[in-house]
XYZ file of C-alpha atoms in Angstrom:
615
model
C 101.508 84.732 145.280
C 101.103 81.906 142.782
C 98.833 82.903 139.923
C 96.781 80.675 137.690
C 98.040 80.174 134.124
C 95.341 79.716 131.486
C 95.932 78.434 127.952
C 94.401 80.357 125.017
C 94.506 79.608 121.298
C 94.330 83.261 120.173
C 94.288 86.816 121.527
C 93.677 90.250 119.980
C 95.190 93.218 121.860
C 94.844 96.885 120.974
C 97.110 99.562 122.445
C 95.544 103.039 122.149
C 96.550 106.510 123.268
C 97.708 109.911 122.065
C 100.080 110.180 119.110
C 102.821 111.020 121.595
C 102.147 108.071 123.899
C 104.276 105.660 121.886
C 101.509 103.217 120.983
C 103.098 102.241 117.659
C 106.406 101.513 119.401
C 104.653 99.611 122.189
C 102.674 97.511 119.718
C 105.717 96.867 117.590
C 107.746 95.669 120.581
C 104.944 93.394 121.775
C 104.692 92.007 118.242
C 108.431 91.345 118.108
C 108.303 89.522 121.438
C 105.374 87.467 120.166
C 107.131 86.622 116.908
C 110.122 85.300 118.849
C 107.812 82.996 120.767
C 106.673 81.406 117.496
C 103.029 82.494 117.374
C 101.434 83.365 114.070
C 100.770 87.111 114.099
C 98.997 89.819 112.139
C 98.986 93.506 113.012
C 97.036 96.662 112.199
C 98.651 100.024 113.026
C 96.171 102.915 112.907
C 97.321 106.479 113.444
C 96.366 110.058 112.505
C 97.938 111.871 109.572
C 99.086 114.788 111.740
C 102.520 114.459 113.282
C 101.096 115.537 116.627
C 97.317 115.953 116.710
C 95.811 117.867 119.665
C 96.529 115.921 122.852
C 93.598 114.164 124.440
C 91.257 114.559 121.457
C 89.535 111.885 119.376
C 91.348 112.860 116.126
C 94.655 112.440 117.955
C 94.107 108.798 118.970
C 96.748 106.365 117.708
C 96.338 102.615 118.053
C 98.137 99.378 117.289
C 96.288 96.057 117.137
C 98.046 92.694 117.245
C 96.405 89.302 116.737
C 98.456 86.256 117.741
C 97.528 82.596 117.818
C 98.743 79.019 117.985
C 97.429 78.365 114.464
C 97.492 80.015 111.049
C 95.619 83.343 111.082
C 94.736 85.658 108.208
C 93.748 89.011 109.747
C 94.611 91.349 112.647
C 91.333 90.294 114.246
C 87.873 91.808 114.081
C 87.566 92.888 117.711
C 90.102 93.244 120.554
C 89.953 90.917 123.553
C 92.033 93.498 125.414
C 92.113 97.291 125.099
C 94.868 99.315 126.725
C 93.470 102.872 126.897
C 95.974 105.530 127.884
C 93.344 108.310 128.195
C 89.583 108.982 127.832
C 89.905 109.717 124.101
C 91.483 106.291 123.510
C 88.679 104.625 125.447
C 85.889 106.472 123.651
C 87.396 106.021 120.171
C 87.763 102.262 120.573
C 84.998 101.170 122.938
C 82.507 100.410 120.159
C 84.889 97.803 118.724
C 85.065 95.776 121.948
C 82.880 92.719 122.533
C 81.162 92.415 125.892
C 83.420 90.795 128.449
C 86.617 92.212 126.956
C 89.392 93.390 129.275
C 89.967 97.147 129.452
C 93.155 98.411 131.090
C 92.800 102.157 131.666
C 95.334 104.728 132.750
C 93.320 106.363 135.536
C 95.772 109.257 135.898
C 94.540 110.710 132.600
C 90.829 110.605 133.482
C 90.837 114.206 134.673
C 87.899 116.559 134.343
C 89.672 118.434 131.549
C 90.491 115.307 129.528
C 86.977 113.947 129.980
C 85.488 117.206 128.724
C 87.684 117.138 125.588
C 85.869 114.030 124.345
C 82.381 114.871 125.602
C 82.237 112.831 128.795
C 80.078 114.649 131.365
C 81.162 112.140 134.016
C 83.917 109.579 134.088
C 82.900 106.226 132.567
C 85.001 104.655 135.320
C 82.533 105.975 137.893
C 79.177 105.158 136.280
C 77.730 101.898 134.957
C 78.603 102.405 131.284
C 81.464 99.868 131.468
C 79.611 97.235 133.461
C 79.724 94.767 130.567
C 83.526 94.755 130.500
C 86.331 93.612 132.792
C 87.815 96.987 133.707
C 91.289 97.165 135.264
C 92.070 100.683 136.547
C 95.834 101.225 136.682
C 97.541 104.511 137.568
C 100.082 104.048 134.783
C 101.516 107.556 134.773
C 101.980 108.051 138.518
C 103.232 104.487 139.056
C 105.817 104.998 136.309
C 106.957 108.290 137.818
C 107.195 106.621 141.221
C 109.197 103.711 139.820
C 111.676 106.169 138.294
C 111.981 108.467 141.321
C 115.564 107.357 141.952
C 116.594 107.742 138.317
C 118.295 110.816 136.924
C 115.553 111.754 134.455
C 113.128 114.648 134.239
C 109.468 114.275 135.156
C 108.613 114.649 131.460
C 110.936 111.789 130.470
C 109.565 109.694 133.314
C 105.993 110.267 132.102
C 106.998 109.247 128.578
C 108.129 105.865 129.892
C 104.561 104.901 130.833
C 104.219 102.999 127.560
C 107.067 100.747 128.727
C 105.208 100.163 132.003
C 102.146 99.133 129.965
C 104.307 96.911 127.751
C 105.827 95.229 130.801
C 102.377 94.563 132.255
C 101.026 93.070 129.016
C 104.210 91.065 128.488
C 103.742 89.527 131.939
C 100.017 89.019 131.379
C 100.577 87.011 128.176
C 103.865 85.345 129.120
C 105.901 87.109 126.435
C 109.716 86.990 126.402
C 111.278 90.388 127.008
C 115.012 90.084 126.422
C 114.744 91.541 122.906
C 112.891 94.589 124.233
C 115.642 95.276 126.753
C 118.237 95.025 123.972
C 116.113 97.312 121.814
C 116.001 99.960 124.545
C 119.768 99.770 124.921
C 120.173 100.442 121.196
C 117.494 103.126 120.949
C 118.820 105.235 123.813
C 122.479 104.301 123.480
C 123.500 107.977 123.507
C 121.652 108.580 126.803
C 122.340 105.791 129.322
C 119.984 107.390 131.849
C 117.040 106.860 129.478
C 118.066 103.242 128.929
C 117.989 102.654 132.674
C 114.705 104.543 133.112
C 112.824 102.719 130.359
C 114.140 99.332 131.464
C 113.059 100.158 135.020
C 109.587 101.197 133.791
C 109.246 97.941 131.860
C 110.278 95.864 134.860
C 107.922 97.853 137.107
C 105.020 96.973 134.810
C 106.039 93.309 134.807
C 106.354 93.261 138.593
C 103.020 95.042 139.012
C 101.319 92.248 137.103
C 103.133 89.695 139.232
C 102.093 91.239 142.548
C 98.722 92.969 142.093
C 95.534 91.143 143.014
C 93.674 92.750 140.103
C 95.348 90.386 137.639
C 94.918 86.926 139.094
C 95.435 85.021 135.850
C 98.292 84.858 133.344
C 97.762 83.562 129.845
C 99.796 81.470 127.469
C 99.431 81.058 123.722
C 101.568 78.208 122.433
C 103.675 78.529 119.268
C 101.903 77.920 115.981
C 102.680 74.920 113.792
C 104.526 76.467 110.868
C 106.754 75.244 108.076
C 110.317 74.658 109.291
C 112.815 77.391 108.606
C 113.982 80.786 109.787
C 111.320 83.440 110.265
C 111.313 87.140 110.963
C 108.510 89.550 111.667
C 108.191 91.871 108.683
C 106.016 94.727 107.466
C 104.809 94.959 103.898
C 107.012 97.953 103.070
C 110.100 96.197 104.459
C 109.277 92.990 102.575
C 108.752 94.912 99.354
C 112.093 96.659 99.821
C 113.914 93.370 100.331
C 112.125 91.974 97.273
C 113.586 94.798 95.195
C 117.048 94.132 96.669
C 116.664 90.445 95.780
C 115.570 91.409 92.256
C 118.779 93.383 91.858
C 120.887 90.462 93.081
C 119.084 87.885 90.932
C 119.228 90.082 87.812
C 122.786 91.247 88.347
C 121.630 94.828 87.790
C 121.975 97.893 89.977
C 118.667 98.937 91.536
C 117.915 102.645 91.305
C 115.096 104.122 93.360
C 113.851 107.580 92.530
C 111.337 108.636 95.164
C 109.681 111.621 96.736
C 108.571 111.055 100.354
C 104.849 110.365 100.611
C 102.732 108.497 103.169
C 102.491 105.515 103.267
C 105.323 104.664 100.838
C 108.220 106.564 102.444
C 109.457 103.591 104.473
C 110.505 101.873 101.228
C 112.900 104.731 100.536
C 114.163 104.562 104.117
C 114.721 100.794 103.938
C 116.351 100.688 100.514
C 118.780 103.446 101.513
C 120.316 100.944 103.971
C 121.330 98.471 101.258
C 124.023 100.228 99.248
C 126.272 97.182 99.557
C 123.882 95.316 97.269
C 124.208 97.897 94.518
C 121.115 99.857 95.490
C 121.145 103.587 94.753
C 118.438 105.777 96.261
C 117.637 109.352 95.311
C 115.195 111.542 97.213
C 113.952 113.775 94.404
C 112.510 117.274 94.652
C 109.117 116.088 93.413
C 107.236 113.086 92.024
C 107.917 113.929 88.371
C 111.654 114.184 88.928
C 111.600 110.891 90.842
C 110.022 108.881 88.038
C 112.104 110.674 85.399
C 115.294 109.692 87.195
C 114.078 106.105 87.562
C 113.277 105.871 83.848
C 116.662 107.389 83.030
C 118.303 104.735 85.190
C 116.483 102.016 83.257
C 117.627 103.574 79.981
C 121.157 103.367 81.353
C 120.898 99.660 82.174
C 119.638 99.622 85.769
C 116.424 98.326 87.267
C 114.565 101.618 87.661
C 112.023 101.844 90.485
C 109.851 104.661 91.787
C 107.617 104.520 94.869
C 104.622 106.652 95.714
C 100.932 106.697 96.580
C 97.881 107.686 94.542
C 98.564 111.444 94.262
C 102.082 110.700 93.069
C 100.935 108.215 90.418
C 98.781 110.983 88.936
C 101.852 113.203 88.622
C 104.013 110.404 87.227
C 101.518 109.336 84.545
C 103.121 111.235 81.636
C 106.521 109.682 82.320
C 104.943 106.238 82.695
C 103.450 106.775 79.221
C 106.933 107.699 78.003
C 108.219 104.418 79.428
C 105.457 102.622 77.473
C 106.588 104.326 74.258
C 110.272 103.695 74.947
C 109.485 100.098 75.974
C 111.869 100.099 78.909
C 111.554 98.278 82.253
C 110.212 100.389 85.111
C 108.633 99.356 88.426
C 106.111 101.805 89.884
C 105.066 101.005 93.467
C 101.738 102.555 94.458
C 101.058 102.109 98.177
C 97.399 103.081 98.037
C 95.759 105.337 100.592
C 92.321 106.845 100.997
C 91.541 109.652 98.558
C 90.700 111.618 96.463
C 93.330 114.358 96.551
C 95.161 114.353 99.881
C 92.280 112.357 101.346
C 93.215 110.419 104.469
C 96.947 109.771 104.068
C 97.300 107.205 106.874
C 94.184 105.181 106.047
C 93.812 102.314 103.595
C 91.883 101.963 100.339
C 91.968 100.056 97.027
C 90.738 102.882 94.831
C 93.713 103.194 92.449
C 92.947 100.108 90.343
C 91.269 102.073 87.553
C 94.173 104.536 87.500
C 96.689 101.665 87.312
C 94.818 99.995 84.464
C 93.763 103.047 82.457
C 95.226 106.215 83.968
C 97.450 107.346 81.102
C 96.868 109.303 77.913
C 96.671 107.374 74.676
C 96.696 103.591 74.551
C 99.398 102.969 77.140
C 98.924 99.502 78.693
C 101.129 98.351 81.559
C 101.281 95.223 83.697
C 99.611 95.456 87.118
C 100.068 93.147 90.107
C 98.999 93.336 93.773
C 100.390 91.582 96.878
C 97.907 89.893 99.195
C 99.708 90.233 102.545
C 102.755 91.883 104.153
C 105.095 88.942 103.509
C 103.725 88.503 99.971
C 105.075 91.970 99.150
C 108.527 90.358 98.846
C 107.396 87.940 96.149
C 105.224 90.547 94.414
C 108.250 92.847 94.093
C 110.264 90.025 92.520
C 107.412 89.283 90.133
C 107.087 92.945 89.174
C 110.805 93.065 88.418
C 110.625 89.816 86.413
C 107.853 91.111 84.179
C 109.455 94.541 83.758
C 112.851 93.119 82.794
C 111.603 90.283 80.597
C 108.975 92.228 78.665
C 110.554 95.713 78.746
C 107.478 97.313 80.223
C 106.415 99.479 83.129
C 104.785 97.441 85.908
C 102.557 98.989 88.570
C 102.652 97.205 91.906
C 99.485 98.020 93.873
C 100.150 97.678 97.580
C 98.071 99.565 100.154
C 98.405 101.036 103.626
C 96.933 97.900 105.250
C 99.614 95.516 103.964
C 102.374 98.158 103.883
C 102.302 98.876 107.630
C 100.855 95.585 108.838
C 103.220 92.788 109.780
C 103.341 88.994 109.916
C 105.949 86.203 110.098
C 107.998 85.803 106.933
C 109.787 82.558 106.098
C 113.190 83.553 104.773
C 113.591 81.982 101.325
C 116.576 80.120 99.969
C 118.173 82.709 97.682
C 118.990 80.091 95.063
C 115.294 79.181 94.840
C 114.385 82.701 93.737
C 113.780 83.273 90.012
C 116.721 83.932 87.721
C 116.156 87.476 86.450
C 119.304 87.909 84.377
C 118.842 89.806 81.125
C 120.893 89.988 77.959
C 121.726 93.461 76.752
C 122.132 94.100 73.057
C 125.846 94.041 72.242
C 125.979 94.007 68.429
C 123.925 95.071 65.416
C 120.846 92.919 64.712
C 119.946 93.987 61.174
C 120.145 91.558 58.293
C 123.126 93.423 56.867
C 125.115 92.838 60.046
C 125.894 96.529 60.507
C 122.493 98.066 61.333
C 120.937 98.197 64.760
C 117.141 97.940 64.830
C 116.019 99.089 68.316
C 112.419 97.937 67.765
C 113.094 94.526 66.275
C 111.192 92.312 68.699
C 111.785 88.976 70.353
C 109.094 86.747 68.796
C 108.354 85.092 72.170
C 108.085 88.135 74.426
C 107.561 90.943 71.879
C 110.241 92.811 73.855
C 112.654 95.034 71.994
C 116.442 94.953 72.519
C 117.839 96.751 75.573
C 120.913 98.619 74.463
C 122.993 100.417 77.077
C 123.939 103.926 75.945
C 127.520 104.112 74.759
C 127.602 100.619 73.261
C 129.502 101.033 69.997
C 127.379 100.636 66.891
C 124.067 100.577 68.766
C 123.272 104.285 68.653
C 119.523 104.834 68.282
C 116.878 107.515 68.575
C 115.140 107.972 71.911
C 112.062 110.027 72.825
C 108.293 110.053 73.112
C 107.315 110.569 69.470
C 105.851 107.497 67.798
C 108.472 105.041 66.581
C 108.618 103.261 63.281
C 108.532 99.479 63.559
C 112.008 97.990 63.766
C 114.008 101.150 62.944
C 112.691 103.334 65.778
C 112.658 106.367 63.515
C 110.011 109.029 64.095
C 106.870 108.005 62.231
C 103.503 109.645 61.611
C 102.343 106.864 59.311
C 98.755 105.837 60.284
C 99.261 102.146 59.623
C 102.522 102.062 61.563
C 100.882 103.806 64.546
C 98.028 101.300 64.504
C 100.530 98.433 64.365
C 102.665 99.796 67.212
C 99.669 100.464 69.467
C 98.336 96.947 68.922
C 101.779 95.421 69.401
C 102.332 97.219 72.699
C 98.927 95.995 73.875
C 99.648 92.436 72.749
C 102.965 92.499 74.608
C 101.033 92.968 77.866
C 98.075 90.704 77.077
C 100.287 87.751 76.125
C 102.482 87.810 79.254
C 102.094 84.301 80.707
C 100.968 84.554 84.338
C 100.043 81.715 86.725
C 96.525 80.330 86.530
C 94.138 81.548 89.192
C 93.662 78.904 91.886
C 90.313 78.229 93.506
C 89.851 77.124 97.106
C 86.686 75.011 96.994
C 87.185 72.142 99.492
C 83.905 70.342 98.795
C 83.906 71.058 95.086
C 80.187 71.827 95.076
C 80.138 75.549 95.892
C 77.785 77.714 93.859
C 79.166 81.036 95.103
C 82.694 82.264 94.348
C 84.256 85.120 96.317
C 86.829 86.895 94.141
C 89.310 89.298 95.693
C 92.518 91.139 94.940
C 95.249 92.685 97.043
C 94.791 93.025 100.782
C 91.230 91.668 100.880
C 92.760 88.175 100.822
C 92.908 87.832 104.624
C 89.378 89.007 105.520
C 87.848 87.026 102.639
C 89.778 83.902 103.625
C 88.793 84.221 107.283
C 85.125 84.755 106.334
C 85.117 81.694 104.056
C 86.703 79.599 106.819
C 83.993 80.678 109.221
C 81.220 79.826 106.770
C 82.670 76.400 106.022
C 82.977 75.637 109.720
C 79.242 76.296 109.961
C 78.452 73.931 107.110
C 78.239 76.328 104.169
C 79.946 75.621 100.866
C 81.724 78.641 99.385
C 84.682 79.044 97.020
C 87.445 81.644 97.121
C 89.789 82.867 94.383
C 92.296 85.678 94.580
C 93.961 87.722 91.854
C 97.571 88.790 92.073
C 97.876 89.608 88.370
C 95.367 92.253 87.312
C 96.891 93.047 83.928
C 97.060 90.700 82.253
C 94.553 88.544 84.095
C 95.082 84.778 84.322
C 94.085 82.941 81.142
C 91.774 80.572 83.020
C 89.834 83.257 84.885
C 86.900 83.280 82.458
C 86.471 79.520 82.762
C 86.643 79.733 86.570
C 84.018 82.474 86.745
C 81.650 80.507 84.494
C 81.563 77.598 86.972
C 79.658 79.516 89.632
C 76.102 80.801 89.875
C 77.175 83.954 91.695
C 80.475 85.825 91.898
C 80.955 88.249 94.793
C 83.755 90.834 94.674
C 84.533 92.606 97.998
C 86.677 95.716 97.464
C 87.738 98.781 99.421
C 86.476 101.010 96.616
C 83.168 101.497 94.803
C 83.450 98.411 92.609
C 86.441 98.860 90.306
C 87.389 95.191 89.835
C 83.710 94.217 89.658
C 83.270 96.634 86.729
C 86.256 95.096 84.937
C 84.915 91.568 85.481
C 81.508 92.546 84.124
C 82.986 94.201 81.052
C 85.632 91.610 80.234
C 83.838 88.367 81.101
C 80.146 89.393 80.918
C 79.655 88.075 84.454
C 77.121 89.874 86.659
C 79.557 90.233 89.537
C 78.077 91.305 92.869
C 80.119 94.102 94.376
C 80.470 94.537 98.126
C 82.126 97.868 98.692
C 83.435 99.897 101.586
C 85.557 103.052 101.699
C 85.943 103.780 105.399
C 89.746 103.884 105.473
C 89.727 100.564 107.339
C 90.073 96.976 106.128
C 87.074 94.677 106.016
C 86.386 92.563 109.075
C 85.880 88.855 108.576
C 82.604 89.042 110.499
C 80.986 91.585 108.185
C 82.022 89.619 105.089
C 80.726 86.419 106.661
C 77.343 88.036 107.364
C 77.130 89.438 103.822
C 78.086 86.130 102.188
C 75.594 84.204 104.292
C 72.830 86.378 102.820
C 74.144 85.718 99.295
C 74.194 81.959 99.965
C 70.582 82.043 101.117
C 69.499 83.427 97.748
C 71.381 81.052 95.459
């Protein structure tokens, strides 16, 4: 049967099911296939904090959304065009996000009376008129998978588990995705059990063949490759990109990279990734707790390495005393905070931007540090390099504020030319620097950077005092002198405030916008998509985005003064907006949300349209 092929410019698909249904793996494989085809992609994994939440319940639903297109996209998409629902809970949890007319592929085998009752369905939505506004495709995924594997030497349980591969095969056929990489992946994943390789490959092919032969799917779709800059690309998550950025920082500085980390969601993948790169001089240590992790990292920096520690909000709170010690010692240290929803344990697998105040001010005493934030998964690579550059050049702790949205999301990453990356080499102190030629002054500063010398322990003649008590200017001796303390506090602050960072750039195509939308971190994509939508409808709106939050770009005050209104969308209760008001005396309009989910472009577009009406 010859089926019609229809061209589309973009599609948003969401795979949803129980935590044990393999939705993250299914979504990841579909994304990899899509990346190989050359589409631009953006993904949004969404899963419960529990390792295995109660099966068939709403809290146990795990989903993976992928947006792919033949043009440049900025977000994982506001609403799915296609929902793959592996059970009633997955359908109920995600139905409200679907626009009318969307395709729903449901695993009918799981719509049992018991499973329906678990989520409050009195009757099956497949049997009443509640889904009349959607294109529903009932597919007996579980039983068809078991039937396809009847001749294979696997248990019924293992056969049932392969239903996600059946679904992946069906969707791969439906959207004309290549599948060779998935078959190779299955061979690697189950290499120790050849029977599982054969079973999962057979399930995938059964799903593909079902799409080819069933009358329920009469149309296949194609999304052509996007026009992108020439070069070699790979699909990458934010945590993986950040890890490779730290590896590159080690190579470009010529220093060993030491990671001291305690596992914590959603930062643990950085530890996992960096542990694979020992050949590049990377040393990883899984510490017994957060305090030990940052202490080891600071010790590594004292010994001449690039010290790094990774965590999330709760861990930053525990590390704060040692970060203050690093401020007093004036040593390089990179602290990666992959933000999650709080306070306390909060919602570990959900996203938020609520650690900005803690990054800027969350230490005792006057203890300023540099703060930067990546805007997208691939930007995590460059943000990590920038964090390392500032830490090494200015001998300061740097907090890198990622978040769960960019850390676990993925997009195409253009592999850079290594030689084009910044030169991060540093000069260690090797001889006395006092006027008499025999004295070493550990706090004699570089007049350009205000950084003190970095002397590796054991260097002859450069012995000096170390510790958290206040240091005397130049000599580093313990000092309780009031004037010296005032001078040292102000000098440490000036060292951060005078770091030269790139000017903030403004996207204002018409040059006549009266409203500026200012963002930071992962709000870049939703804000950019919302501004695009408004401009396409004839509105004039400007967008600016901050990567450097401490210090802020020197031209930011002048930029803010150009506009009648400044709107600051944040996934917190207005932390950047408060800073902008205090520092620049601008009555910034905050738009705030703390739902554990990123903004949608549509909601920002609606909000900004109201602001534009009142200018």
